[in-house]
Coordinates of C-alpha atoms in Angstrom, one line a residue:
M405 CA -4.6 31.8 -10.9
S406 CA -3.7 30.0 -14.0
T407 CA -4.9 26.5 -14.8
A408 CA -3.8 23.5 -16.8
L409 CA -5.8 20.7 -18.4
V410 CA -4.5 17.2 -17.5
P411 CA -5.4 14.4 -20.0
T412 CA -7.1 11.5 -18.3
E413 CA -9.6 8.7 -19.1
L414 CA -11.6 10.1 -16.2
P415 CA -13.7 13.2 -16.7
L416 CA -11.5 16.2 -17.7
V417 CA -10.0 17.9 -14.6
I418 CA -8.9 21.5 -14.6
W419 CA -5.8 21.7 -12.3
S420 CA -4.6 25.0 -10.9
T421 CA -0.9 25.7 -11.2
E422 CA -0.8 25.8 -7.4
D423 CA -2.2 22.2 -7.2
L424 CA 0.1 20.9 -9.9
G425 CA 3.1 22.5 -8.2
A426 CA 2.1 21.0 -4.9
L427 CA 1.6 17.6 -6.5
R428 CA 5.1 17.7 -8.1
W429 CA 6.6 18.8 -4.8
A430 CA 4.9 15.9 -3.0
H431 CA 6.0 13.4 -5.8
Q432 CA 9.6 14.4 -5.4
R433 CA 9.6 13.9 -1.6
L434 CA 7.5 10.7 -1.6
E435 CA 9.4 8.9 -4.4
H436 CA 12.9 9.7 -3.1
P437 CA 12.6 9.6 0.7
S438 CA 16.0 8.3 1.5
F439 CA 16.9 9.0 5.1
A440 CA 20.1 7.0 4.6
A441 CA 21.2 9.4 1.9
R442 CA 20.7 12.4 4.2
L443 CA 22.7 10.7 6.9
S444 CA 25.5 9.8 4.4
D445 CA 25.6 13.5 3.3
A446 CA 25.8 14.6 6.9
I447 CA 28.7 12.3 7.8
G448 CA 30.5 12.6 4.5
G449 CA 30.4 8.9 3.6
P450 CA 28.2 5.8 3.3
L451 CA 26.5 4.3 6.3
D452 CA 28.0 0.8 5.8
K453 CA 30.9 1.5 8.1
V454 CA 28.7 2.3 11.1
A455 CA 25.6 0.3 10.4
G456 CA 27.2 -2.8 12.0
L457 CA 28.1 -1.0 15.2
L458 CA 24.6 -1.3 16.7
P459 CA 24.5 -4.6 18.7
L460 CA 22.1 -7.2 17.4
R461 CA 20.3 -7.3 20.8
W462 CA 19.7 -3.6 20.5
Q463 CA 18.3 -4.0 17.1
R464 CA 15.8 -6.6 18.3
R465 CA 14.8 -4.4 21.2
L466 CA 14.2 -1.5 18.9
Q467 CA 12.1 -3.5 16.5
R468 CA 9.9 -5.0 19.3
G469 CA 9.4 -1.6 20.9
V470 CA 8.4 0.2 17.7
E471 CA 5.3 -1.8 17.2
N472 CA 3.9 -1.1 20.7
M473 CA 5.1 2.5 20.7
L474 CA 3.2 3.4 17.5
L475 CA -0.1 2.0 18.8
R476 CA 0.3 3.5 22.3
M477 CA 1.1 7.0 21.1
L478 CA -1.6 7.4 18.4
D479 CA -4.5 8.7 20.4
G480 CA -2.5 11.0 22.7
V481 CA -0.7 13.0 20.1
T482 CA -3.7 13.8 18.0
S483 CA -6.6 14.3 20.5
S484 CA -5.7 17.9 21.4
M485 CA -6.1 19.0 17.8
E486 CA -9.4 17.4 17.0
R487 CA -11.6 20.4 17.3
L488 CA -9.2 23.2 16.3
P489 CA -9.4 24.9 12.9
P490 CA -6.6 24.2 10.5
H491 CA -3.5 26.4 11.1
P492 CA 0.1 26.5 9.8
A493 CA 2.2 23.6 11.1
H494 CA 4.7 24.4 13.9
D495 CA 7.6 22.7 12.1
A496 CA 10.3 24.9 13.6
M497 CA 9.1 24.4 17.2
H498 CA 9.2 20.6 16.8
R499 CA 12.7 20.8 15.3
V500 CA 14.0 22.6 18.3
L501 CA 12.4 20.1 20.6
V502 CA 13.9 17.0 18.9
M503 CA 17.3 18.7 18.7
G504 CA 17.1 19.0 22.5
T505 CA 16.4 15.2 22.9
G506 CA 19.1 14.4 20.4
A507 CA 21.6 16.6 22.3
A508 CA 20.8 14.8 25.5
G509 CA 21.2 11.4 23.9
G510 CA 24.5 12.4 22.3
F511 CA 25.8 13.9 25.6
F512 CA 25.1 10.8 27.7
G513 CA 26.4 8.4 25.0
P514 CA 25.2 5.0 23.6
A515 CA 23.4 4.0 26.8
A516 CA 20.9 6.9 26.3
V517 CA 19.9 5.9 22.7
L518 CA 17.1 3.5 23.6
A519 CA 15.7 5.8 26.3
E520 CA 15.8 8.8 23.9
L521 CA 14.1 7.2 20.9
P522 CA 10.5 6.9 22.3
V523 CA 10.6 10.6 23.3
T524 CA 11.9 11.7 19.9
T525 CA 9.3 9.5 18.1
A526 CA 6.5 10.9 20.2
L527 CA 7.6 14.4 19.2
M528 CA 7.8 13.4 15.6
L529 CA 4.3 11.9 15.6
R530 CA 3.0 15.1 17.2
S531 CA 4.7 17.1 14.3
I532 CA 3.2 14.8 11.7
A533 CA -0.3 15.2 13.2
D534 CA 0.3 19.0 13.2
I535 CA 1.2 18.9 9.5
A536 CA -1.9 16.7 8.8
H537 CA -4.1 19.2 10.6
S538 CA -2.6 22.1 8.7
E539 CA -3.6 20.3 5.4
G540 CA -7.2 20.1 6.6
E541 CA -7.3 16.6 8.1
D542 CA -10.0 15.8 10.6
L543 CA -8.0 14.1 13.4
S544 CA -11.1 12.9 15.1
H545 CA -11.5 10.4 12.2
P546 CA -9.7 7.1 12.6
A547 CA -8.5 7.2 8.9
A548 CA -6.8 10.5 9.5
R549 CA -5.0 9.2 12.6
L550 CA -3.8 6.1 10.8
A551 CA -2.6 8.3 7.9
C552 CA -0.3 9.9 10.5
I553 CA 1.1 6.5 11.4
E554 CA 1.5 5.6 7.7
V555 CA 4.1 8.4 7.4
F556 CA 6.6 6.3 9.4
A557 CA 6.3 3.5 6.8
L558 CA 6.4 5.9 3.8
G559 CA 9.6 7.5 5.2
G560 CA 11.2 4.1 5.6
R561 CA 11.2 3.1 1.9
S562 CA 14.4 1.6 0.8
H563 CA 16.4 0.8 -2.4
E564 CA 14.7 -2.6 -2.4
D565 CA 11.3 -0.8 -2.8
D566 CA 12.7 1.1 -5.8
A567 CA 14.0 -2.1 -7.3
A568 CA 10.6 -3.7 -6.9
E569 CA 8.9 -0.5 -8.2
T570 CA 6.9 -0.2 -5.0
G571 CA 5.7 3.4 -5.3
Y572 CA 3.8 5.6 -2.9
Y573 CA 0.4 4.4 -3.9
G574 CA 1.5 0.8 -3.9
L575 CA 2.7 1.0 -0.4
R576 CA -0.5 2.8 0.7
L577 CA -2.5 0.0 -0.8
A578 CA -0.4 -2.6 1.0
L579 CA -0.9 -0.9 4.3
A580 CA -4.7 -0.4 3.7
L581 CA -5.2 -4.1 3.2
H582 CA -4.9 -4.6 7.0
L583 CA -7.4 -1.9 7.8
S584 CA -10.8 -2.7 6.2
H585 CA -12.5 -2.7 9.7
V586 CA -10.9 0.3 11.2
T587 CA -13.6 2.9 10.3
S588 CA -16.3 0.7 12.0
Y589 CA -14.3 -0.3 15.1
G590 CA -12.1 2.7 15.7
I591 CA -8.4 2.4 16.6
G592 CA -6.9 0.0 19.1
T593 CA -5.1 -3.3 19.4
R594 CA -8.4 -5.2 19.4
V595 CA -9.4 -3.9 16.0
P596 CA -9.0 -6.6 13.3
G597 CA -5.8 -6.1 11.3
M598 CA -4.4 -3.4 13.6
I599 CA -1.5 -5.5 14.9
R600 CA -0.5 -6.5 11.4
F601 CA -0.7 -2.9 10.3
A602 CA 1.6 -1.8 13.2
Q603 CA 4.0 -4.6 12.3
A604 CA 4.1 -3.6 8.6
V605 CA 4.8 0.0 9.6
A606 CA 7.4 -1.0 12.2
A607 CA 9.3 -3.2 9.7
R608 CA 10.0 -0.1 7.6
F609 CA 10.4 2.5 10.3
G610 CA 12.7 0.1 12.3
V611 CA 15.2 0.2 9.4
V612 CA 15.4 4.0 9.6
I613 CA 15.7 4.0 13.4
A614 CA 18.5 1.4 13.2
D615 CA 20.5 3.7 10.9
K616 CA 20.0 6.6 13.3
A617 CA 20.7 4.6 16.4
A618 CA 23.9 3.1 14.9
L619 CA 25.3 6.6 14.4
Q620 CA 24.3 7.7 17.9
A621 CA 25.9 4.6 19.4
V622 CA 29.3 5.7 18.1
P623 CA 31.3 6.7 21.2
V624 CA 32.6 10.0 19.7
V625 CA 29.1 11.3 19.0
G626 CA 28.5 14.3 21.3
A627 CA 25.6 16.6 22.1
A628 CA 26.0 18.7 18.9
T629 CA 26.1 15.7 16.7
G630 CA 23.1 14.1 18.4
A631 CA 21.1 17.3 17.9
L632 CA 22.0 17.3 14.2
L633 CA 21.0 13.7 13.7
N634 CA 17.6 14.3 15.3
L635 CA 17.1 17.4 13.2
L636 CA 17.8 15.4 10.0
F637 CA 15.5 12.6 11.3
L638 CA 12.6 15.0 11.9
R639 CA 13.0 17.0 8.7
H640 CA 13.0 13.8 6.7
F641 CA 9.7 12.7 8.2
Q642 CA 8.2 16.2 8.1
D643 CA 8.9 16.3 4.3
V644 CA 7.3 12.9 3.8
A645 CA 4.3 13.9 6.0
R646 CA 3.8 17.1 4.0
G647 CA 3.9 15.2 0.7
H648 CA 1.5 12.6 2.1
F649 CA -1.1 15.0 3.3
I650 CA -0.8 17.3 0.3
L651 CA -1.9 14.3 -1.8
R652 CA -4.7 13.5 0.6
R653 CA -5.9 17.1 0.4
L654 CA -5.8 17.0 -3.4
E655 CA -7.7 13.7 -3.3
R656 CA -10.5 15.3 -1.3
S657 CA -10.7 18.0 -3.9
H658 CA -10.3 16.0 -7.2
G659 CA -10.8 12.4 -6.3
M660 CA -8.3 9.8 -5.4
E661 CA -8.2 8.1 -8.8
V662 CA -7.6 11.4 -10.6
V663 CA -4.7 12.4 -8.3
R664 CA -3.2 8.9 -8.5
R665 CA -3.3 8.9 -12.4
E666 CA -1.5 12.3 -12.5
Y667 CA 1.0 11.1 -9.8
E668 CA 1.8 8.0 -11.9
R669 CA 2.2 10.2 -15.0
L670 CA 4.9 12.2 -13.2
S671 CA 6.6 8.9 -12.3
E672 CA 6.5 7.8 -15.9
E673 CA 7.8 11.3 -17.0
E674 CA 10.7 11.0 -14.5
A675 CA 11.5 7.5 -15.7
R676 CA 11.7 8.6 -19.3
Q677 CA 14.0 11.5 -18.4
A678 CA 16.3 9.1 -16.5
R679 CA 16.4 6.5 -19.3
P680 CA 19.1 7.0 -21.9
F681 CA 18.0 7.6 -25.5
S682 CA 17.9 4.6 -27.8
H683 CA 18.0 5.1 -31.6
M684 CA 15.9 1.8 -31.9
E685 CA 13.3 2.5 -29.2
G686 CA 13.5 6.3 -28.6
W687 CA 13.1 7.6 -25.1

């Protein structure tokens, strides 16, 4: 195993090439998590033409339902993994399951979209918890369970976030501001800040759900297309979850501040490469 020295103001850290490679992989997925871009590639064009097809009353129902759904599902999808040793995540199995729910939704048409989404979301959260467990998370701990829920917000980042330079750690910090009492009180709607946390996650996740639901509401969408949409939906959040829990694993090994500094260095490196060369200022 080769190693690399990463310059930092903190005590010198020796990174393995495996850890640095994992960090770079996570950075790419977490800083560019555009589900809309994946959908646009799948349909061969931008989403603008279909985004307005979802009735406003459906959008409101989706948004109201997401907040309650996230809190209600949290304990059930993680409790069966609490005492199991870490194992490889069952990504493929969960993809098959969500393709099945997507096919059913596509077959029965727009009327089935609202009924299918809670089932798909529950399967997604189960897959996210599975990935967390495979990366060494202790799902009996409230912080680990909440990290599973955070994935829905992290996967719902938008171009507005990019414009505001709201990176991965900035969003994590914003979500954490609601949760100072969680470790002491556990998880539940009576925990101080939990409702606001759910609302913050739902606001971002709801945008992604609306994009997906708008496409599923198109009358010509059939079972095969519904299955494909759900596959893209799950793979998007599986990638975000893997990146999120890789970073949390590295933080447990090296310390959060060390990992954050290196993550930000990668962001700065990426920004320099994207910026055109200036004879006056350099890169």
